[in-house]
Amino acid sequence: MNTYQTKAYAAASAISPLASATIARRDPIERDVQIEILFCGICHSDLHQVRDEWHSVMPTVYPCVAGHEIIGRVTRVGSAVTKYKPGDLAAVGCLVDSDGSCPNCKAGLEQFCPNMTLTYNSPDKYLGAVTYGGYSDSIVVDERFVLRVPSNLSLAGAAPLLCAGITTYSPMRHWGVTKGKKVGVVGLGGLGHMGVKFAHAFGAHVVVFTTSPNKKDDALRLGADEVVVSRNANEMQKHVGSFDFILDAVSAEHDINAYINLLARDGNITLVGAPEKPLGVSAFGLIFGRRSLSGSAIGGIAQTQEMLDFCGTHNITADVEVIPLQKVNEAYERLLKSDVK
Ligand SMILES: [Zn+2]
Ligand SMILES: [Zn+2]
């Protein structure tokens, strides 16, 4: 297969900082779209993967080029491509391929396909080795996994929609967050702040739960109707049994039962953060009120496009800080210290 060389920022091992490298990409074949990458979000998963912290589930193959929140411009297309032409804006999220034939793919839920190809650190069926992500000058992706970007959106702010955006949009759609519903968002980081924006845009009454009272102004500015300091038992007590849906975006250890108790009858709490240790769930909290606890992972391609179009209509982007790729190692350290907005 013909390839070309492109520049990237790669980790050579779990303990080495990211450094400039050259990687091979396939030349676009029939259904491929080649994209010049303009912006790529930094997702906490990138950091876990680069440092091989998910070794037991998906060990990292080095060199590792992370990045799955990609926004760019089409530079070349294969002969059978119909949806894109050079010059178009385009985006790529966490997936670049799937088998297209399993029940999940047929349901438009490619994110659950047992044979999906992740954007990075996934077996590359064209070139062998593994796929390389968005910390790079360009990428080549099958057009079925390329997304259209509304032209009114800030391109830098649109990048995180491809992971943080769809991760919060999808469960809210699934659990029927609409006007008149009471929705909680736990945590106000990369995921949580998108959750607040979407819940607000869907017309819900949005309550943000935070451990830090100084995030109150941020939460209100993002669209929250109320802010509850979760350490304050009195404040929590006022909301017992009242939520239709809670999005739990916390990846640190926390008391899930305190939130389950806030759900109304048939209410749902969905986990999108991934704490390292198992959560201690009280069965009684779920039994009384027929409440449910579930998880969710990104979204299918069709829904990701729906989310981007929704963002275009409602002018929603992520709040971002733009840095040159050369500062990615510093950004990782800041991410670990939660020193980012
Ligand atoms: Zn991500
Ligand atoms: Zn499939």
mmCIF file of C-alpha atoms and ligand atoms in Angstrom:
data_model
loop_
_atom_site.group_PDB
_atom_site.id
_atom_site.type_symbol
_atom_site.label_atom_id
_atom_site.label_comp_id
_atom_site.label_asym_id
_atom_site.label_seq_id
_atom_site.Cartn_x
_atom_site.Cartn_y
_atom_site.Cartn_z
ATOM 1 C CA MET A 1 0.000 0.000 0.000
ATOM 2 C CA ASN A 2 1.316 3.475 -0.843
ATOM 3 C CA THR A 3 2.084 5.741 2.066
ATOM 4 C CA TYR A 4 3.270 9.269 2.717
ATOM 5 C CA GLN A 5 5.124 10.786 5.651
ATOM 6 C CA THR A 6 3.566 13.269 8.052
ATOM 7 C CA LYS A 7 4.753 14.976 11.212
ATOM 8 C CA ALA A 8 3.376 13.981 14.607
ATOM 9 C CA TYR A 9 3.964 14.262 18.331
ATOM 10 C CA ALA A 10 4.593 10.778 19.662
ATOM 11 C CA ALA A 11 5.433 9.050 22.924
ATOM 12 C CA ALA A 12 8.222 6.480 22.559
ATOM 13 C CA SER A 13 7.423 4.789 25.871
ATOM 14 C CA ALA A 14 5.170 5.106 28.922
ATOM 15 C CA ILE A 15 7.718 7.308 30.659
ATOM 16 C CA SER A 16 9.032 9.445 27.815
ATOM 17 C CA PRO A 17 7.600 12.888 27.074
ATOM 18 C CA LEU A 18 5.916 13.408 23.714
ATOM 19 C CA ALA A 19 8.372 14.448 21.028
ATOM 20 C CA SER A 20 8.364 15.364 17.366
ATOM 21 C CA ALA A 21 8.330 12.314 15.082
ATOM 22 C CA THR A 22 7.532 11.319 11.518
ATOM 23 C CA ILE A 23 4.843 8.716 10.872
ATOM 24 C CA ALA A 24 3.481 7.005 7.763
ATOM 25 C CA ARG A 25 -0.144 7.401 6.668
ATOM 26 C CA ARG A 26 -1.757 5.512 3.792
ATOM 27 C CA ASP A 27 -2.332 7.449 0.597
ATOM 28 C CA PRO A 28 -6.088 7.945 0.293
ATOM 29 C CA ILE A 29 -7.752 4.958 -1.345
ATOM 30 C CA GLU A 30 -11.276 4.855 -2.811
ATOM 31 C CA ARG A 31 -13.408 5.955 0.141
ATOM 32 C CA ASP A 32 -10.691 7.850 2.012
ATOM 33 C CA VAL A 33 -10.554 11.487 2.995
ATOM 34 C CA GLN A 34 -7.210 13.118 3.768
ATOM 35 C CA ILE A 35 -7.508 15.910 6.320
ATOM 36 C CA GLU A 36 -5.010 18.592 7.240
ATOM 37 C CA ILE A 37 -5.422 18.837 11.023
ATOM 38 C CA LEU A 38 -6.009 22.377 12.314
ATOM 39 C CA PHE A 39 -6.996 21.676 15.945
ATOM 40 C CA CYS A 40 -6.978 18.616 18.176
ATOM 41 C CA GLY A 41 -8.383 18.477 21.692
ATOM 42 C CA ILE A 42 -6.441 17.024 24.591
ATOM 43 C CA CYS A 43 -8.606 14.389 26.263
ATOM 44 C CA HIS A 44 -7.770 12.845 29.629
ATOM 45 C CA SER A 45 -7.854 9.473 27.832
ATOM 46 C CA ASP A 46 -4.866 10.618 25.783
ATOM 47 C CA LEU A 47 -2.845 10.971 28.940
ATOM 48 C CA HIS A 48 -3.944 7.564 30.287
ATOM 49 C CA GLN A 49 -3.153 5.899 26.981
ATOM 50 C CA VAL A 50 0.186 7.622 26.397
ATOM 51 C CA ARG A 51 1.341 6.560 29.873
ATOM 52 C CA ASP A 52 -0.061 3.035 29.483
ATOM 53 C CA GLU A 53 -2.295 3.457 32.525
ATOM 54 C CA TRP A 54 -4.999 1.293 30.956
ATOM 55 C CA HIS A 55 -2.558 -1.567 30.432
ATOM 56 C CA SER A 56 -4.963 -4.265 31.644
ATOM 57 C CA VAL A 57 -7.745 -3.216 29.220
ATOM 58 C CA MET A 58 -5.925 -1.770 26.212
ATOM 59 C CA PRO A 59 -2.153 -1.866 26.457
ATOM 60 C CA THR A 60 -0.409 0.946 24.623
ATOM 61 C CA VAL A 61 1.700 0.144 21.569
ATOM 62 C CA TYR A 62 4.635 2.541 21.040
ATOM 63 C CA PRO A 63 5.263 4.886 19.420
ATOM 64 C CA CYS A 64 1.882 6.274 20.480
ATOM 65 C CA VAL A 65 0.284 9.257 18.718
ATOM 66 C CA ALA A 66 -2.809 10.232 20.720
ATOM 67 C CA GLY A 67 -5.614 12.675 19.876
ATOM 68 C CA HIS A 68 -9.263 11.935 18.990
ATOM 69 C CA GLU A 69 -10.879 15.367 18.891
ATOM 70 C CA ILE A 70 -9.826 16.377 15.415
ATOM 71 C CA ILE A 71 -10.884 19.359 13.303
ATOM 72 C CA GLY A 72 -9.326 20.093 9.947
ATOM 73 C CA ARG A 73 -9.694 20.784 6.264
ATOM 74 C CA VAL A 74 -9.974 18.203 3.499
ATOM 75 C CA THR A 75 -6.904 18.153 1.240
ATOM 76 C CA ARG A 76 -7.441 15.031 -0.917
ATOM 77 C CA VAL A 77 -10.220 12.515 -1.468
ATOM 78 C CA GLY A 78 -10.390 9.015 -2.961
ATOM 79 C CA SER A 79 -12.234 8.305 -6.226
ATOM 80 C CA ALA A 80 -15.392 6.970 -4.557
ATOM 81 C CA VAL A 81 -15.820 9.751 -1.986
ATOM 82 C CA THR A 82 -19.103 11.583 -2.389
ATOM 83 C CA LYS A 83 -19.583 13.579 0.820
ATOM 84 C CA TYR A 84 -16.378 15.652 0.872
ATOM 85 C CA LYS A 85 -14.187 17.647 -1.460
ATOM 86 C CA PRO A 86 -10.849 19.444 -0.957
ATOM 87 C CA GLY A 87 -11.334 22.638 1.058
ATOM 88 C CA ASP A 88 -14.266 21.344 3.150
ATOM 89 C CA LEU A 89 -14.111 21.486 6.940
ATOM 90 C CA ALA A 90 -14.102 18.023 8.454
ATOM 91 C CA ALA A 91 -13.878 16.353 11.847
ATOM 92 C CA VAL A 92 -12.854 12.983 13.223
ATOM 93 C CA GLY A 93 -13.692 11.658 16.673
ATOM 94 C CA CYS A 94 -12.772 8.533 18.620
ATOM 95 C CA LEU A 95 -13.584 6.013 15.860
ATOM 96 C CA VAL A 96 -12.163 5.600 12.357
ATOM 97 C CA ASP A 97 -13.705 2.260 11.346
ATOM 98 C CA SER A 98 -15.997 -0.621 12.349
ATOM 99 C CA ASP A 99 -17.180 -3.860 10.702
ATOM 100 C CA GLY A 100 -20.457 -2.307 9.548
ATOM 101 C CA SER A 101 -22.245 -5.645 9.865
ATOM 102 C CA CYS A 102 -22.769 -6.440 13.558
ATOM 103 C CA PRO A 103 -26.051 -5.623 15.368
ATOM 104 C CA ASN A 104 -24.447 -2.537 16.956
ATOM 105 C CA CYS A 105 -23.273 -1.130 13.631
ATOM 106 C CA LYS A 106 -26.668 -1.885 12.081
ATOM 107 C CA ALA A 107 -28.254 0.105 14.912
ATOM 108 C CA GLY A 108 -25.901 3.032 14.240
ATOM 109 C CA LEU A 109 -24.019 2.368 17.465
ATOM 110 C CA GLU A 110 -20.548 1.850 16.030
ATOM 111 C CA GLN A 111 -19.022 2.730 19.399
ATOM 112 C CA PHE A 112 -20.082 -0.697 20.670
ATOM 113 C CA CYS A 113 -18.886 -2.665 17.634
ATOM 114 C CA PRO A 114 -16.600 -5.520 18.747
ATOM 115 C CA ASN A 115 -14.480 -4.862 15.648
ATOM 116 C CA MET A 116 -14.275 -1.079 15.772
ATOM 117 C CA THR A 117 -11.028 0.730 15.043
ATOM 118 C CA LEU A 118 -10.227 3.499 17.482
ATOM 119 C CA THR A 119 -8.550 6.622 16.152
ATOM 120 C CA TYR A 120 -5.303 5.753 17.918
ATOM 121 C CA ASN A 121 -3.669 2.707 19.496
ATOM 122 C CA SER A 122 -5.995 0.329 17.650
ATOM 123 C CA PRO A 123 -4.766 -2.324 15.163
ATOM 124 C CA ASP A 124 -4.382 -0.595 11.781
ATOM 125 C CA LYS A 125 -5.900 -2.939 9.208
ATOM 126 C CA TYR A 126 -4.197 -1.173 6.313
ATOM 127 C CA LEU A 127 -0.617 -0.648 7.491
ATOM 128 C CA GLY A 128 -0.286 -3.093 10.383
ATOM 129 C CA ALA A 129 0.936 -1.781 13.753
ATOM 130 C CA VAL A 130 -1.571 0.638 15.311
ATOM 131 C CA THR A 131 -3.565 3.682 14.258
ATOM 132 C CA TYR A 132 -2.148 7.149 14.941
ATOM 133 C CA GLY A 133 -4.321 9.991 16.178
ATOM 134 C CA GLY A 134 -4.661 13.728 15.888
ATOM 135 C CA TYR A 135 -1.426 15.023 17.386
ATOM 136 C CA SER A 136 -0.276 15.172 13.817
ATOM 137 C CA ASP A 137 -0.261 17.310 10.667
ATOM 138 C CA SER A 138 -2.712 15.142 8.755
ATOM 139 C CA ILE A 139 -4.864 12.015 8.934
ATOM 140 C CA VAL A 140 -6.550 9.701 6.401
ATOM 141 C CA VAL A 141 -9.988 8.334 7.323
ATOM 142 C CA ASP A 142 -12.766 6.430 5.560
ATOM 143 C CA GLU A 143 -15.465 8.973 4.680
ATOM 144 C CA ARG A 144 -18.075 7.010 6.657
ATOM 145 C CA PHE A 145 -16.224 8.090 9.813
ATOM 146 C CA VAL A 146 -15.622 11.697 8.799
ATOM 147 C CA LEU A 147 -18.021 14.340 10.130
ATOM 148 C CA ARG A 148 -19.214 17.671 8.792
ATOM 149 C CA VAL A 149 -18.479 20.782 10.876
ATOM 150 C CA PRO A 150 -20.983 23.674 10.896
ATOM 151 C CA SER A 151 -19.092 26.665 9.510
ATOM 152 C CA ASN A 152 -20.349 29.102 12.158
ATOM 153 C CA LEU A 153 -18.547 27.291 15.003
ATOM 154 C CA SER A 154 -15.165 28.312 16.378
ATOM 155 C CA LEU A 155 -12.919 25.535 15.073
ATOM 156 C CA ALA A 156 -10.782 25.282 18.208
ATOM 157 C CA GLY A 157 -13.873 25.182 20.436
ATOM 158 C CA ALA A 158 -15.496 22.573 18.181
ATOM 159 C CA ALA A 159 -12.656 20.045 18.566
ATOM 160 C CA PRO A 160 -13.664 18.770 22.037
ATOM 161 C CA LEU A 161 -17.215 18.187 20.785
ATOM 162 C CA LEU A 162 -15.868 15.051 19.095
ATOM 163 C CA CYS A 163 -15.285 13.307 22.441
ATOM 164 C CA ALA A 164 -16.412 15.395 25.429
ATOM 165 C CA GLY A 165 -19.375 16.714 23.443
ATOM 166 C CA ILE A 166 -20.808 13.453 22.174
ATOM 167 C CA THR A 167 -20.053 11.673 25.481
ATOM 168 C CA THR A 168 -22.438 14.018 27.269
ATOM 169 C CA TYR A 169 -24.948 14.610 24.443
ATOM 170 C CA SER A 170 -25.596 10.919 23.776
ATOM 171 C CA PRO A 171 -26.793 9.786 27.237
ATOM 172 C CA MET A 172 -28.977 12.899 27.583
ATOM 173 C CA ARG A 173 -30.693 12.030 24.307
ATOM 174 C CA HIS A 174 -30.990 8.378 25.308
ATOM 175 C CA TRP A 175 -32.599 9.190 28.669
ATOM 176 C CA GLY A 176 -34.935 11.797 27.223
ATOM 177 C CA VAL A 177 -33.590 15.066 28.597
ATOM 178 C CA THR A 178 -35.993 17.711 27.306
ATOM 179 C CA LYS A 179 -37.784 20.859 28.370
ATOM 180 C CA GLY A 180 -39.349 20.533 31.803
ATOM 181 C CA LYS A 181 -36.977 17.816 33.061
ATOM 182 C CA LYS A 182 -34.761 18.340 36.098
ATOM 183 C CA VAL A 183 -31.188 17.411 35.286
ATOM 184 C CA GLY A 184 -28.111 17.221 37.495
ATOM 185 C CA VAL A 185 -24.512 17.410 36.335
ATOM 186 C CA VAL A 186 -21.863 16.179 38.746
ATOM 187 C CA GLY A 187 -18.434 17.706 38.174
ATOM 188 C CA LEU A 188 -17.617 20.724 36.045
ATOM 189 C CA GLY A 189 -14.537 19.698 34.056
ATOM 190 C CA GLY A 190 -14.186 18.904 30.358
ATOM 191 C CA LEU A 191 -17.195 16.566 30.306
ATOM 192 C CA GLY A 192 -19.328 18.298 32.931
ATOM 193 C CA HIS A 193 -19.163 21.747 31.366
ATOM 194 C CA MET A 194 -20.426 20.301 28.062
ATOM 195 C CA GLY A 195 -23.176 18.471 29.949
ATOM 196 C CA VAL A 196 -24.369 21.771 31.403
ATOM 197 C CA LYS A 197 -24.421 23.455 27.995
ATOM 198 C CA PHE A 198 -26.405 20.636 26.374
ATOM 199 C CA ALA A 199 -28.893 20.194 29.240
ATOM 200 C CA HIS A 200 -29.509 23.948 29.176
ATOM 201 C CA ALA A 201 -29.942 23.958 25.387
ATOM 202 C CA PHE A 202 -32.418 21.057 25.644
ATOM 203 C CA GLY A 203 -34.498 23.297 27.925
ATOM 204 C CA ALA A 204 -34.006 21.330 31.157
ATOM 205 C CA HIS A 205 -33.732 22.798 34.649
ATOM 206 C CA VAL A 206 -30.024 22.290 35.291
ATOM 207 C CA VAL A 207 -28.418 21.781 38.685
ATOM 208 C CA VAL A 208 -24.636 21.551 38.922
ATOM 209 C CA PHE A 209 -23.017 19.646 41.780
ATOM 210 C CA THR A 210 -19.516 20.703 42.676
ATOM 211 C CA THR A 211 -17.117 20.258 45.572
ATOM 212 C CA SER A 212 -15.645 23.729 45.056
ATOM 213 C CA PRO A 213 -17.934 26.708 45.855
ATOM 214 C CA ASN A 214 -15.711 28.948 43.711
ATOM 215 C CA LYS A 215 -16.995 27.193 40.565
ATOM 216 C CA LYS A 216 -20.475 28.616 41.123
ATOM 217 C CA ASP A 217 -20.072 31.577 38.765
ATOM 218 C CA ASP A 218 -18.647 29.367 36.033
ATOM 219 C CA ALA A 219 -21.574 26.960 36.371
ATOM 220 C CA LEU A 220 -24.151 29.751 36.131
ATOM 221 C CA ARG A 221 -22.400 31.284 33.143
ATOM 222 C CA LEU A 222 -22.435 27.890 31.367
ATOM 223 C CA GLY A 223 -26.208 27.632 31.785
ATOM 224 C CA ALA A 224 -26.870 26.144 35.232
ATOM 225 C CA ASP A 225 -30.059 27.237 37.001
ATOM 226 C CA GLU A 226 -28.773 26.165 40.423
ATOM 227 C CA VAL A 227 -25.450 25.164 41.935
ATOM 228 C CA VAL A 228 -25.207 22.758 44.874
ATOM 229 C CA VAL A 229 -22.040 22.328 46.906
ATOM 230 C CA SER A 230 -22.086 18.553 47.283
ATOM 231 C CA ARG A 231 -20.290 18.590 50.641
ATOM 232 C CA ASN A 232 -23.175 20.518 52.150
ATOM 233 C CA ALA A 233 -25.633 17.858 53.417
ATOM 234 C CA ASN A 234 -28.439 20.401 53.908
ATOM 235 C CA GLU A 235 -28.210 21.604 50.336
ATOM 236 C CA MET A 236 -28.186 18.009 49.072
ATOM 237 C CA GLN A 237 -31.192 17.094 51.258
ATOM 238 C CA LYS A 238 -33.352 19.748 49.556
ATOM 239 C CA HIS A 239 -33.106 17.855 46.258
ATOM 240 C CA VAL A 240 -33.859 14.291 47.448
ATOM 241 C CA GLY A 241 -36.126 12.367 45.059
ATOM 242 C CA SER A 242 -36.394 15.166 42.498
ATOM 243 C CA PHE A 243 -34.143 14.499 39.501
ATOM 244 C CA ASP A 244 -35.195 12.913 36.223
ATOM 245 C CA PHE A 245 -31.607 12.457 35.129
ATOM 246 C CA ILE A 246 -28.131 12.966 36.546
ATOM 247 C CA LEU A 247 -24.946 12.947 34.497
ATOM 248 C CA ASP A 248 -22.044 11.830 36.677
ATOM 249 C CA ALA A 249 -18.813 13.060 35.098
ATOM 250 C CA VAL A 250 -16.537 12.456 38.069
ATOM 251 C CA SER A 251 -13.565 10.138 37.613
ATOM 252 C CA ALA A 252 -12.341 10.429 41.210
ATOM 253 C CA GLU A 253 -13.723 8.394 44.095
ATOM 254 C CA HIS A 254 -17.114 9.717 45.293
ATOM 255 C CA ASP A 255 -20.318 8.620 47.032
ATOM 256 C CA ILE A 256 -22.647 7.524 44.230
ATOM 257 C CA ASN A 257 -25.454 6.725 46.705
ATOM 258 C CA ALA A 258 -25.754 10.380 47.651
ATOM 259 C CA TYR A 259 -26.735 11.079 44.021
ATOM 260 C CA ILE A 260 -28.909 7.998 43.524
ATOM 261 C CA ASN A 261 -31.009 9.285 46.439
ATOM 262 C CA LEU A 262 -31.614 12.526 44.582
ATOM 263 C CA LEU A 263 -33.316 10.719 41.680
ATOM 264 C CA ALA A 264 -37.096 10.793 41.294
ATOM 265 C CA ARG A 265 -39.067 7.624 40.541
ATOM 266 C CA ASP A 266 -37.657 5.997 37.376
ATOM 267 C CA GLY A 267 -34.837 8.521 37.388
ATOM 268 C CA ASN A 268 -31.497 7.570 35.906
ATOM 269 C CA ILE A 269 -27.932 8.406 36.751
ATOM 270 C CA THR A 270 -25.409 7.774 33.983
ATOM 271 C CA LEU A 271 -21.689 7.457 34.558
ATOM 272 C CA VAL A 272 -19.393 9.001 31.979
ATOM 273 C CA GLY A 273 -16.403 9.379 34.289
ATOM 274 C CA ALA A 274 -14.446 6.243 35.138
ATOM 275 C CA PRO A 275 -13.244 6.025 38.751
ATOM 276 C CA GLU A 276 -10.407 3.545 39.182
ATOM 277 C CA LYS A 277 -11.996 1.682 42.106
ATOM 278 C CA PRO A 278 -15.438 0.002 42.008
ATOM 279 C CA LEU A 279 -18.295 2.134 43.350
ATOM 280 C CA GLY A 280 -20.146 0.879 46.439
ATOM 281 C CA VAL A 281 -23.762 0.998 45.252
ATOM 282 C CA SER A 282 -26.562 0.517 47.772
ATOM 283 C CA ALA A 283 -29.236 -1.737 46.266
ATOM 284 C CA PHE A 284 -31.943 -0.016 48.333
ATOM 285 C CA GLY A 285 -31.278 3.298 46.650
ATOM 286 C CA LEU A 286 -32.118 1.715 43.306
ATOM 287 C CA ILE A 287 -34.958 -0.531 44.490
ATOM 288 C CA PHE A 288 -37.013 2.239 46.063
ATOM 289 C CA GLY A 289 -38.189 4.379 43.210
ATOM 290 C CA ARG A 290 -37.159 1.928 40.459
ATOM 291 C CA ARG A 291 -34.150 4.129 39.830
ATOM 292 C CA SER A 292 -31.395 3.050 37.491
ATOM 293 C CA LEU A 293 -27.660 3.416 37.211
ATOM 294 C CA SER A 294 -25.993 3.103 33.840
ATOM 295 C CA GLY A 295 -22.972 4.038 31.786
ATOM 296 C CA SER A 296 -22.444 5.502 28.341
ATOM 297 C CA ALA A 297 -19.577 5.759 25.856
ATOM 298 C CA ILE A 298 -19.250 8.473 23.192
ATOM 299 C CA GLY A 299 -21.926 7.954 20.481
ATOM 300 C CA GLY A 300 -22.451 6.478 17.026
ATOM 301 C CA ILE A 301 -21.460 8.319 13.869
ATOM 302 C CA ALA A 302 -24.993 9.437 12.968
ATOM 303 C CA GLN A 303 -25.597 10.804 16.446
ATOM 304 C CA THR A 304 -22.200 12.520 16.475
ATOM 305 C CA GLN A 305 -23.235 14.331 13.285
ATOM 306 C CA GLU A 306 -26.606 15.166 14.862
ATOM 307 C CA MET A 307 -24.732 16.602 17.873
ATOM 308 C CA LEU A 308 -22.450 18.748 15.677
ATOM 309 C CA ASP A 309 -25.463 20.051 13.745
ATOM 310 C CA PHE A 310 -27.248 20.800 17.040
ATOM 311 C CA CYS A 311 -24.150 22.724 18.157
ATOM 312 C CA GLY A 312 -24.218 24.654 14.890
ATOM 313 C CA THR A 313 -27.865 25.619 15.397
ATOM 314 C CA HIS A 314 -27.402 26.591 19.052
ATOM 315 C CA ASN A 315 -23.865 27.938 18.649
ATOM 316 C CA ILE A 316 -22.407 25.566 21.240
ATOM 317 C CA THR A 317 -18.675 24.915 21.525
ATOM 318 C CA ALA A 318 -16.407 23.847 24.351
ATOM 319 C CA ASP A 319 -14.579 26.443 26.437
ATOM 320 C CA VAL A 320 -10.976 25.958 25.383
ATOM 321 C CA GLU A 321 -7.485 27.229 25.886
ATOM 322 C CA VAL A 322 -5.454 26.941 22.686
ATOM 323 C CA ILE A 323 -1.806 25.905 22.919
ATOM 324 C CA PRO A 324 0.780 24.972 20.314
ATOM 325 C CA LEU A 325 1.354 21.207 20.135
ATOM 326 C CA GLN A 326 4.928 21.755 21.311
ATOM 327 C CA LYS A 327 3.506 22.552 24.759
ATOM 328 C CA VAL A 328 1.576 19.292 25.083
ATOM 329 C CA ASN A 329 3.813 17.850 27.820
ATOM 330 C CA GLU A 330 3.258 20.940 29.946
ATOM 331 C CA ALA A 331 -0.470 20.709 29.236
ATOM 332 C CA TYR A 332 -0.510 17.108 30.504
ATOM 333 C CA GLU A 333 1.076 18.193 33.789
ATOM 334 C CA ARG A 334 -1.495 20.955 34.132
ATOM 335 C CA LEU A 335 -4.292 18.494 33.363
ATOM 336 C CA LEU A 336 -3.080 16.277 36.220
ATOM 337 C CA LYS A 337 -3.213 19.262 38.570
ATOM 338 C CA SER A 338 -6.668 20.312 37.242
ATOM 339 C CA ASP A 339 -5.048 23.619 36.333
ATOM 340 C CA VAL A 340 -7.115 23.993 33.144
ATOM 341 C CA LYS A 341 -10.423 25.512 32.165
HETATM 342 ZN ZN ZN B 1 -11.607 11.463 24.633
HETATM 343 ZN ZN ZN B 2 -19.947 -3.626 14.076
#
